[in-house]
XYZ file of N, CA and C in Angstrom:
645
model
N 70.803 -118.207 -19.905
C 69.360 -118.393 -19.961
C 68.963 -119.659 -19.205
N 67.715 -119.660 -18.750
C 67.224 -120.879 -18.143
C 67.075 -121.953 -19.214
N 67.191 -123.209 -18.790
C 66.995 -124.295 -19.729
C 65.560 -124.320 -20.206
N 65.322 -125.112 -21.252
C 64.022 -125.095 -21.930
C 62.877 -125.215 -20.940
N 61.986 -124.255 -20.976
C 60.838 -124.232 -20.088
C 59.596 -124.496 -20.915
N 58.529 -124.889 -20.268
C 57.297 -125.069 -21.012
C 56.263 -124.068 -20.510
N 55.569 -123.488 -21.440
C 54.542 -122.512 -21.123
C 53.195 -123.085 -21.529
N 52.245 -123.083 -20.610
C 50.928 -123.625 -20.870
C 49.908 -122.504 -20.744
N 49.061 -122.340 -21.740
C 47.893 -121.493 -21.614
C 46.691 -122.424 -21.685
N 46.255 -122.898 -20.536
C 45.233 -123.934 -20.499
C 43.838 -123.356 -20.651
N 43.652 -122.082 -20.307
C 42.334 -121.479 -20.451
C 42.131 -121.001 -21.875
N 40.856 -120.858 -22.258
C 40.520 -120.297 -23.562
C 40.413 -118.794 -23.402
N 41.498 -118.084 -23.725
C 41.470 -116.640 -23.586
C 40.410 -116.075 -24.517
N 39.685 -115.098 -24.014
C 38.579 -114.534 -24.753
C 37.245 -115.102 -24.323
N 37.256 -116.195 -23.534
C 36.004 -116.751 -23.009
C 35.503 -115.879 -21.867
N 34.197 -115.737 -21.743
C 33.623 -114.891 -20.713
C 33.462 -115.656 -19.411
N 33.702 -114.978 -18.308
C 33.455 -115.492 -16.969
C 32.453 -114.531 -16.362
N 31.135 -114.910 -16.384
C 30.089 -113.946 -16.088
C 30.287 -112.792 -17.062
N 30.368 -111.544 -16.569
C 30.680 -110.426 -17.458
C 32.178 -110.184 -17.543
N 32.964 -111.029 -16.895
C 34.421 -110.870 -16.874
C 35.038 -111.686 -17.994
N 35.966 -111.087 -18.711
C 36.654 -111.776 -19.793
C 38.154 -111.838 -19.507
N 38.695 -113.046 -19.431
C 40.147 -113.225 -19.351
C 40.654 -113.104 -20.784
N 41.164 -111.947 -21.131
C 41.339 -111.604 -22.534
C 42.663 -112.057 -23.132
N 43.755 -111.863 -22.412
C 45.074 -112.136 -22.990
C 46.098 -112.141 -21.863
N 47.336 -112.512 -22.206
C 48.399 -112.484 -21.200
C 49.747 -112.370 -21.877
N 50.750 -112.012 -21.077
C 52.144 -112.048 -21.518
C 52.955 -112.728 -20.431
N 54.175 -113.135 -20.756
C 55.041 -113.781 -19.783
C 56.478 -113.348 -20.003
N 57.290 -113.503 -18.970
C 58.719 -113.226 -19.084
C 59.476 -114.122 -18.123
N 60.672 -114.550 -18.547
C 61.582 -115.349 -17.731
C 62.981 -114.779 -17.926
N 63.667 -114.440 -16.840
C 65.046 -113.956 -16.941
C 65.903 -114.678 -15.910
N 67.179 -114.830 -16.219
C 68.132 -115.480 -15.312
C 69.148 -114.453 -14.824
N 69.418 -114.462 -13.522
C 70.464 -113.630 -12.959
C 70.264 -112.147 -13.177
N 69.080 -111.643 -12.869
C 68.761 -110.231 -13.064
C 67.931 -109.728 -11.890
N 67.914 -108.426 -11.690
C 67.045 -107.825 -10.680
C 65.866 -107.101 -11.317
N 65.700 -107.225 -12.641
C 64.628 -106.533 -13.342
C 63.859 -107.507 -14.229
N 62.535 -107.440 -14.155
C 61.673 -108.288 -14.964
C 60.735 -107.390 -15.762
N 60.835 -107.440 -17.075
C 59.996 -106.627 -17.951
C 58.829 -107.466 -18.451
N 57.607 -107.015 -18.164
C 56.399 -107.705 -18.601
C 55.682 -106.852 -19.637
N 55.455 -107.432 -20.809
C 54.758 -106.719 -21.872
C 53.285 -106.540 -21.514
N 52.748 -105.380 -21.877
C 51.311 -105.170 -21.735
C 50.615 -106.007 -22.804
N 49.709 -106.908 -22.425
C 49.069 -107.779 -23.419
C 48.317 -106.977 -24.479
N 48.320 -107.490 -25.685
C 47.636 -106.812 -26.786
C 46.132 -106.786 -26.540
N 45.484 -105.758 -27.053
C 44.049 -105.607 -26.900
C 43.635 -104.797 -25.695
N 44.597 -104.232 -24.959
C 44.264 -103.483 -23.753
C 43.536 -102.197 -24.113
N 42.522 -101.846 -23.303
C 41.737 -100.635 -23.500
C 41.558 -99.913 -22.171
N 41.141 -98.670 -22.253
C 40.884 -97.860 -21.068
C 39.950 -98.593 -20.106
N 40.362 -98.681 -18.834
C 39.537 -99.292 -17.805
C 39.735 -100.774 -17.606
N 40.502 -101.431 -18.480
C 40.804 -102.849 -18.285
C 41.666 -103.034 -17.042
N 41.646 -104.241 -16.498
C 42.460 -104.561 -15.324
C 43.690 -105.343 -15.750
N 44.868 -104.866 -15.355
C 46.129 -105.564 -15.591
C 46.588 -106.178 -14.274
N 46.851 -107.485 -14.294
C 47.291 -108.209 -13.098
C 48.680 -108.773 -13.364
N 49.678 -108.289 -12.626
C 51.050 -108.771 -12.747
C 51.339 -109.732 -11.599
N 51.804 -110.939 -11.943
C 52.129 -111.967 -10.949
C 53.567 -112.397 -11.182
N 54.393 -112.383 -10.129
C 55.828 -112.636 -10.273
C 56.345 -113.503 -9.139
N 57.464 -114.190 -9.396
C 58.167 -114.886 -8.328
C 59.658 -114.889 -8.644
N 60.466 -115.303 -7.671
C 61.923 -115.249 -7.827
C 62.565 -116.514 -7.263
N 63.837 -116.705 -7.601
C 64.536 -117.924 -7.224
C 65.418 -117.799 -6.008
N 65.446 -116.634 -5.386
C 66.264 -116.412 -4.196
C 65.471 -115.573 -3.204
N 66.038 -115.361 -2.020
C 65.358 -114.564 -1.001
C 65.430 -113.095 -1.385
N 64.419 -112.632 -2.095
C 64.382 -111.254 -2.587
C 63.032 -110.618 -2.270
N 63.039 -109.290 -2.185
C 61.809 -108.513 -2.102
C 61.515 -107.900 -3.465
N 60.238 -107.679 -3.749
C 59.825 -106.976 -4.958
C 59.442 -105.545 -4.596
N 59.936 -104.593 -5.387
C 59.478 -103.223 -5.247
C 58.118 -103.056 -5.915
N 57.289 -102.180 -5.366
C 56.002 -101.895 -5.986
C 56.189 -100.872 -7.096
N 55.769 -101.225 -8.304
C 55.875 -100.303 -9.433
C 55.022 -99.065 -9.153
N 55.532 -97.892 -9.537
C 54.845 -96.631 -9.261
C 53.461 -96.564 -9.897
N 53.243 -97.319 -10.964
C 51.961 -97.289 -11.671
C 51.022 -98.418 -11.258
N 51.445 -99.246 -10.303
C 50.662 -100.402 -9.880
C 50.368 -100.326 -8.388
N 49.391 -101.109 -7.954
C 49.076 -101.264 -6.534
C 49.488 -102.654 -6.078
N 50.184 -102.719 -4.960
C 50.598 -104.009 -4.397
C 49.389 -104.675 -3.758
N 49.140 -105.950 -4.127
C 47.984 -106.678 -3.613
C 48.362 -107.825 -2.696
N 49.490 -108.482 -2.957
C 49.909 -109.615 -2.126
C 51.392 -109.840 -2.349
N 52.117 -110.225 -1.282
C 53.558 -110.459 -1.436
C 54.076 -111.343 -0.306
N 55.024 -112.209 -0.640
C 55.841 -112.929 0.334
C 57.202 -112.258 0.320
N 57.536 -111.528 1.355
C 58.783 -110.774 1.385
C 59.933 -111.638 1.878
N 61.037 -111.540 1.199
C 62.341 -112.082 1.619
C 62.506 -113.584 1.466
N 61.442 -114.367 1.424
C 61.554 -115.817 1.287
C 61.222 -116.247 -0.132
N 62.172 -116.927 -0.807
C 61.801 -117.441 -2.116
C 60.781 -118.555 -1.930
N 59.814 -118.711 -2.851
C 59.785 -118.155 -4.201
C 59.255 -116.730 -4.338
N 59.014 -116.027 -3.255
C 58.756 -114.596 -3.318
C 57.589 -114.183 -4.197
N 56.459 -114.856 -4.055
C 55.288 -114.551 -4.870
C 54.831 -113.113 -4.622
N 54.496 -112.413 -5.716
C 54.085 -111.014 -5.632
C 52.994 -110.753 -6.662
N 51.947 -110.026 -6.253
C 50.848 -109.656 -7.148
C 50.665 -108.146 -7.095
N 50.639 -107.507 -8.260
C 50.385 -106.080 -8.376
C 49.371 -105.850 -9.491
N 48.508 -104.842 -9.327
C 47.478 -104.597 -10.339
C 47.444 -103.128 -10.736
N 46.827 -102.901 -11.904
C 46.689 -101.549 -12.434
C 45.434 -101.482 -13.295
N 44.729 -100.339 -13.237
C 43.641 -100.065 -14.168
C 44.251 -99.361 -15.377
N 44.030 -99.920 -16.551
C 44.684 -99.426 -17.761
C 44.215 -98.022 -18.130
N 45.153 -97.230 -18.623
C 44.853 -95.899 -19.143
C 44.495 -96.000 -20.622
N 44.183 -94.866 -21.208
C 43.851 -94.842 -22.635
C 45.084 -95.051 -23.505
N 46.262 -94.860 -22.941
C 47.506 -95.020 -23.709
C 48.533 -95.743 -22.849
N 48.571 -97.068 -22.964
C 49.494 -97.875 -22.171
C 50.841 -98.007 -22.882
N 51.947 -98.087 -22.118
C 53.253 -98.358 -22.733
C 53.329 -99.796 -23.217
N 54.403 -100.140 -23.890
C 54.561 -101.503 -24.374
C 54.843 -102.507 -23.281
N 55.436 -102.043 -22.171
C 55.798 -102.962 -21.096
C 55.990 -102.182 -19.803
N 56.050 -102.930 -18.702
C 56.401 -102.396 -17.392
C 57.521 -103.252 -16.810
N 58.486 -102.600 -16.151
C 59.599 -103.316 -15.528
C 59.426 -103.326 -14.012
N 59.531 -104.515 -13.437
C 59.400 -104.714 -12.000
C 60.774 -105.077 -11.439
N 61.080 -104.557 -10.257
C 62.432 -104.665 -9.716
C 62.464 -105.499 -8.441
N 63.381 -106.462 -8.427
C 63.653 -107.244 -7.223
C 64.815 -106.611 -6.465
N 64.968 -106.989 -5.196
C 65.978 -106.361 -4.340
C 67.400 -106.838 -4.629
N 67.552 -107.819 -5.509
C 68.871 -108.309 -5.892
C 68.761 -109.242 -7.072
N 69.889 -109.627 -7.604
C 69.913 -110.496 -8.774
C 69.350 -111.877 -8.439
N 68.543 -112.423 -9.357
C 67.913 -113.717 -9.154
C 67.337 -114.198 -10.481
N 66.896 -115.454 -10.530
C 66.074 -115.914 -11.641
C 64.646 -115.440 -11.369
N 64.025 -114.808 -12.370
C 62.719 -114.181 -12.195
C 61.732 -114.688 -13.233
N 60.491 -114.876 -12.818
C 59.422 -115.350 -13.700
C 58.185 -114.503 -13.442
N 57.438 -114.179 -14.507
C 56.226 -113.416 -14.296
C 55.230 -113.526 -15.435
N 53.989 -113.214 -15.110
C 52.906 -113.098 -16.088
C 52.209 -111.760 -15.892
N 51.670 -111.207 -16.987
C 50.718 -110.108 -16.885
C 49.434 -110.556 -17.578
N 48.328 -110.476 -16.847
C 47.031 -110.927 -17.338
C 46.151 -109.717 -17.613
N 45.496 -109.711 -18.772
C 44.563 -108.665 -19.157
C 43.138 -109.153 -18.910
N 42.409 -108.425 -18.066
C 41.034 -108.786 -17.717
C 40.108 -107.647 -18.105
N 39.062 -107.984 -18.848
C 38.041 -107.016 -19.255
C 36.741 -107.282 -18.501
N 36.037 -106.198 -18.178
C 34.760 -106.350 -17.494
C 34.878 -106.715 -16.033
N 36.058 -106.520 -15.451
C 36.266 -106.860 -14.051
C 36.996 -105.765 -13.306
N 36.763 -105.689 -12.007
C 37.460 -104.737 -11.145
C 38.073 -105.499 -9.976
N 39.152 -104.951 -9.450
C 39.822 -105.591 -8.332
C 38.895 -105.654 -7.129
N 38.893 -106.824 -6.448
C 38.139 -106.984 -5.218
C 39.087 -107.142 -4.036
N 39.694 -108.307 -3.883
C 40.496 -108.534 -2.685
C 41.497 -109.663 -2.911
N 42.449 -109.766 -1.984
C 43.431 -110.856 -1.972
C 43.629 -111.317 -0.543
N 43.977 -112.586 -0.385
C 44.383 -113.084 0.910
C 45.863 -112.800 1.143
N 46.355 -113.232 2.277
C 47.796 -113.190 2.533
C 48.464 -114.365 1.835
N 49.691 -114.172 1.388
C 50.424 -115.272 0.768
C 50.753 -116.311 1.832
N 50.388 -117.561 1.548
C 50.708 -118.675 2.439
C 52.018 -119.285 1.985
N 52.982 -119.380 2.900
C 54.313 -119.921 2.602
C 54.534 -121.197 3.387
N 55.005 -122.255 2.712
C 55.421 -123.469 3.410
C 56.862 -123.777 3.034
N 57.607 -124.340 3.971
C 59.041 -124.552 3.779
C 59.308 -125.837 3.004
N 60.547 -126.316 3.050
C 60.988 -127.426 2.201
C 60.376 -128.755 2.639
N 59.165 -129.021 2.177
C 58.520 -130.291 2.472
C 57.620 -130.647 1.292
N 57.014 -131.824 1.352
C 56.149 -132.280 0.268
C 54.674 -132.126 0.619
N 54.379 -131.375 1.689
C 52.999 -131.181 2.094
C 52.258 -130.274 1.113
N 50.929 -130.433 1.070
C 50.109 -129.533 0.266
C 50.246 -128.101 0.793
N 50.011 -127.136 -0.104
C 49.927 -125.746 0.318
C 48.466 -125.330 0.196
N 47.940 -124.710 1.255
C 46.516 -124.367 1.324
C 46.379 -122.847 1.330
N 45.804 -122.302 0.260
C 45.563 -120.867 0.182
C 44.373 -120.507 1.060
N 44.531 -119.447 1.856
C 43.500 -119.104 2.828
C 42.265 -118.516 2.153
N 41.111 -118.707 2.798
C 39.837 -118.200 2.299
C 39.837 -116.674 2.273
N 39.105 -116.110 1.309
C 38.910 -114.673 1.237
C 37.409 -114.392 1.182
N 37.027 -113.157 1.477
C 35.625 -112.759 1.422
C 35.384 -112.044 0.100
N 34.555 -112.640 -0.743
C 34.283 -112.138 -2.088
C 33.089 -111.190 -2.037
N 33.223 -110.012 -2.674
C 32.200 -108.978 -2.552
C 30.972 -109.247 -3.406
N 31.165 -109.800 -4.615
C 30.065 -109.864 -5.577
C 29.904 -111.254 -6.164
N 28.648 -111.649 -6.390
C 28.378 -112.893 -7.097
C 28.868 -112.784 -8.540
N 29.269 -113.911 -9.100
C 29.781 -113.932 -10.467
C 31.232 -113.516 -10.582
N 31.961 -113.514 -9.461
C 33.362 -113.087 -9.454
C 34.281 -114.168 -10.012
N 35.457 -113.743 -10.373
C 36.521 -114.625 -10.854
C 37.535 -114.827 -9.745
N 37.892 -116.082 -9.475
C 38.908 -116.412 -8.486
C 40.182 -116.816 -9.203
N 41.287 -116.151 -8.874
C 42.604 -116.522 -9.382
C 43.444 -117.038 -8.223
N 44.273 -118.048 -8.506
C 45.129 -118.629 -7.471
C 46.539 -118.798 -8.012
N 47.399 -117.790 -7.846
C 48.809 -117.966 -8.184
C 49.498 -118.870 -7.160
N 50.319 -119.798 -7.662
C 51.117 -120.668 -6.800
C 52.536 -120.708 -7.366
N 53.512 -120.701 -6.482
C 54.910 -120.677 -6.913
C 55.711 -121.653 -6.079
N 56.788 -122.162 -6.668
C 57.623 -123.125 -5.966
C 59.047 -123.068 -6.515
N 59.966 -123.657 -5.764
C 61.350 -123.728 -6.234
C 61.515 -124.852 -7.242
N 60.911 -126.006 -6.963
C 61.013 -127.167 -7.851
C 59.620 -127.753 -8.075
N 59.426 -128.363 -9.252
C 58.197 -129.087 -9.517
C 57.042 -128.190 -9.911
N 55.829 -128.771 -9.851
C 54.629 -128.024 -10.183
C 53.510 -128.460 -9.248
N 52.277 -128.022 -9.541
C 51.155 -128.259 -8.644
C 49.978 -128.867 -9.395
N 49.127 -129.561 -8.644
C 47.803 -129.958 -9.103
C 46.788 -129.403 -8.110
N 45.686 -128.860 -8.631
C 44.603 -128.402 -7.761
C 43.801 -129.609 -7.297
N 43.581 -129.712 -5.996
C 42.816 -130.842 -5.466
C 41.323 -130.523 -5.379
N 40.935 -129.298 -5.768
C 39.542 -128.881 -5.605
C 38.945 -128.310 -6.884
N 39.420 -128.775 -8.023
C 38.741 -128.498 -9.275
C 39.053 -127.185 -9.946
N 39.986 -126.405 -9.437
C 40.374 -125.194 -10.153
C 41.092 -125.581 -11.441
N 40.906 -124.790 -12.484
C 41.521 -125.068 -13.772
C 42.813 -124.277 -13.946
N 43.754 -124.875 -14.672
C 45.034 -124.223 -14.911
C 44.885 -123.164 -15.996
N 45.334 -121.960 -15.679
C 45.282 -120.852 -16.623
C 46.637 -120.637 -17.293
N 47.682 -120.509 -16.496
C 49.032 -120.239 -17.005
C 50.048 -121.034 -16.203
N 51.107 -121.480 -16.872
C 52.139 -122.257 -16.189
C 53.484 -122.024 -16.847
N 54.476 -121.726 -16.015
C 55.860 -121.623 -16.469
C 56.676 -122.536 -15.556
N 56.958 -123.741 -16.060
C 57.550 -124.798 -15.225
C 58.750 -125.390 -15.926
N 59.806 -125.669 -15.152
C 61.038 -126.198 -15.678
C 61.778 -126.900 -14.547
N 62.800 -127.638 -14.842
C 63.546 -128.322 -13.799
C 64.304 -127.371 -12.900
N 64.568 -126.153 -13.385
C 65.251 -125.149 -12.579
C 64.234 -124.339 -11.787
N 64.725 -123.519 -10.904
C 63.854 -122.650 -10.135
C 63.795 -121.276 -10.768
N 62.793 -120.482 -10.540
C 61.549 -120.786 -9.849
C 60.461 -121.201 -10.842
N 59.358 -121.730 -10.338
C 58.232 -122.137 -11.181
C 56.970 -121.428 -10.713
N 56.140 -121.005 -11.682
C 54.964 -120.201 -11.381
C 53.770 -120.717 -12.173
N 52.650 -120.916 -11.478
C 51.404 -121.329 -12.122
C 50.264 -120.471 -11.597
N 49.228 -120.313 -12.424
C 48.030 -119.587 -12.017
C 46.816 -120.442 -12.363
N 46.003 -120.734 -11.349
C 44.761 -121.462 -11.521
C 43.597 -120.475 -11.444
N 42.435 -120.897 -11.985
C 41.279 -120.007 -11.928
C 39.999 -120.791 -11.717
N 38.970 -120.064 -11.268
C 37.649 -120.644 -11.047
C 36.605 -119.588 -11.385
N 35.582 -119.991 -12.115
C 34.565 -119.065 -12.591
C 33.384 -118.959 -11.625
N 32.674 -117.825 -11.724
C 31.348 -117.676 -11.141
C 31.249 -117.878 -9.648
N 32.148 -117.269 -8.883
C 32.096 -117.394 -7.428
C 30.868 -116.696 -6.860
N 30.315 -117.243 -5.792
C 29.271 -116.569 -5.037
C 29.895 -115.514 -4.134
N 29.089 -114.541 -3.739
C 29.547 -113.578 -2.738
C 29.694 -114.284 -1.392
N 30.642 -113.793 -0.579
C 30.884 -114.386 0.730
C 32.216 -115.097 0.784
N 32.385 -115.936 1.777
C 33.663 -116.628 1.966
C 33.915 -117.612 0.820
N 35.098 -117.510 0.249
C 35.453 -118.387 -0.878
C 35.766 -119.807 -0.440
N 36.180 -119.972 0.802
C 36.746 -121.233 1.250
C 38.199 -121.330 0.835
N 38.925 -122.225 1.458
C 40.330 -122.427 1.109
C 40.441 -123.202 -0.203
N 41.623 -123.166 -0.800
C 41.927 -123.983 -1.971
C 43.272 -124.666 -1.734
N 43.320 -125.965 -2.037
C 44.496 -126.779 -1.739
C 45.209 -127.164 -3.027
N 46.548 -127.100 -2.996
C 47.368 -127.423 -4.160
C 48.426 -128.446 -3.753
N 48.499 -129.503 -4.539
C 49.390 -130.630 -4.240
C 50.680 -130.496 -5.050
N 51.831 -130.407 -4.389
C 53.088 -130.256 -5.117
C 53.604 -131.591 -5.643
N 54.356 -131.526 -6.729
C 54.964 -132.736 -7.287
C 56.322 -133.036 -6.682
N 56.867 -132.091 -5.899
C 58.195 -132.279 -5.308
C 58.267 -131.517 -3.986
N 59.155 -131.966 -3.107
C 59.394 -131.260 -1.854
C 60.134 -129.958 -2.157
N 59.584 -128.838 -1.711
C 60.177 -127.549 -2.021
C 59.493 -126.462 -1.215
N 60.056 -125.267 -1.241
C 59.351 -124.101 -0.714
C 58.194 -123.752 -1.639
N 57.074 -123.277 -1.044
C 55.868 -123.048 -1.831
C 55.135 -121.806 -1.346
N 54.549 -121.058 -2.279
C 53.688 -119.929 -1.996
C 52.345 -120.115 -2.671
N 51.275 -119.634 -2.066
C 49.953 -119.654 -2.691
C 49.117 -118.510 -2.138
N 48.223 -117.970 -2.985
C 47.332 -116.898 -2.548
C 46.087 -116.898 -3.426
N 44.957 -116.482 -2.859
C 43.725 -116.333 -3.639
C 43.464 -114.857 -3.918
N 42.977 -114.578 -5.142
C 42.643 -113.222 -5.572
C 41.216 -113.242 -6.128
N 40.432 -112.213 -5.859
C 39.079 -112.120 -6.387
C 38.941 -110.899 -7.287
N 38.322 -111.102 -8.451
C 38.003 -110.047 -9.405
C 36.482 -109.989 -9.514
N 35.891 -108.818 -9.259
C 34.449 -108.656 -9.314
C 34.008 -108.210 -10.705
N 32.806 -108.607 -11.119
C 32.272 -108.078 -12.381
C 31.906 -106.613 -12.238
N 32.030 -105.875 -13.317
C 31.663 -104.451 -13.299
C 30.135 -104.315 -13.244
């Protein structure tokens, strides 16, 4: 097993973002495996949005789950950030298993969002072994009142948002890989602008912006 990790839920789950509610989440951490099982968060209902965010500790690809849509991915380069989404059915299973192309340390979250629909994602921005900031590219947001999510992943250390995004979820430890998700409420329609994240250590880094529109 990985050494003691810390999990942070910095957002108040159940708080409304416009008509969008970040309702609940689950997490998973495995060492030396090619499979990551993420529990479906409790409270899921027909039409809810499930967002799975994962990363890995080696140069691996993620397969797209048959029940999910691939939204963003860094292929072959660790930390291998990957985002997949699904609209919940009336009868969801207890969990979904996501497969990497080989054995690795794997980390992931599944976020339950109510009152929101998938809008868009940027391309994953990857930076190599340095201490420079990682800048997630701007995306075009379809609707006012949208929710912006920013998953960031790294081999070592953690991140601070330099532009006021709040921390939603964090799985950070001295070992690799580390995964955090930041969020921002009430986006206007149009270009989101870039978002910059400052690393605490020199390492490989991934970042991407995701937009969720209100129903």
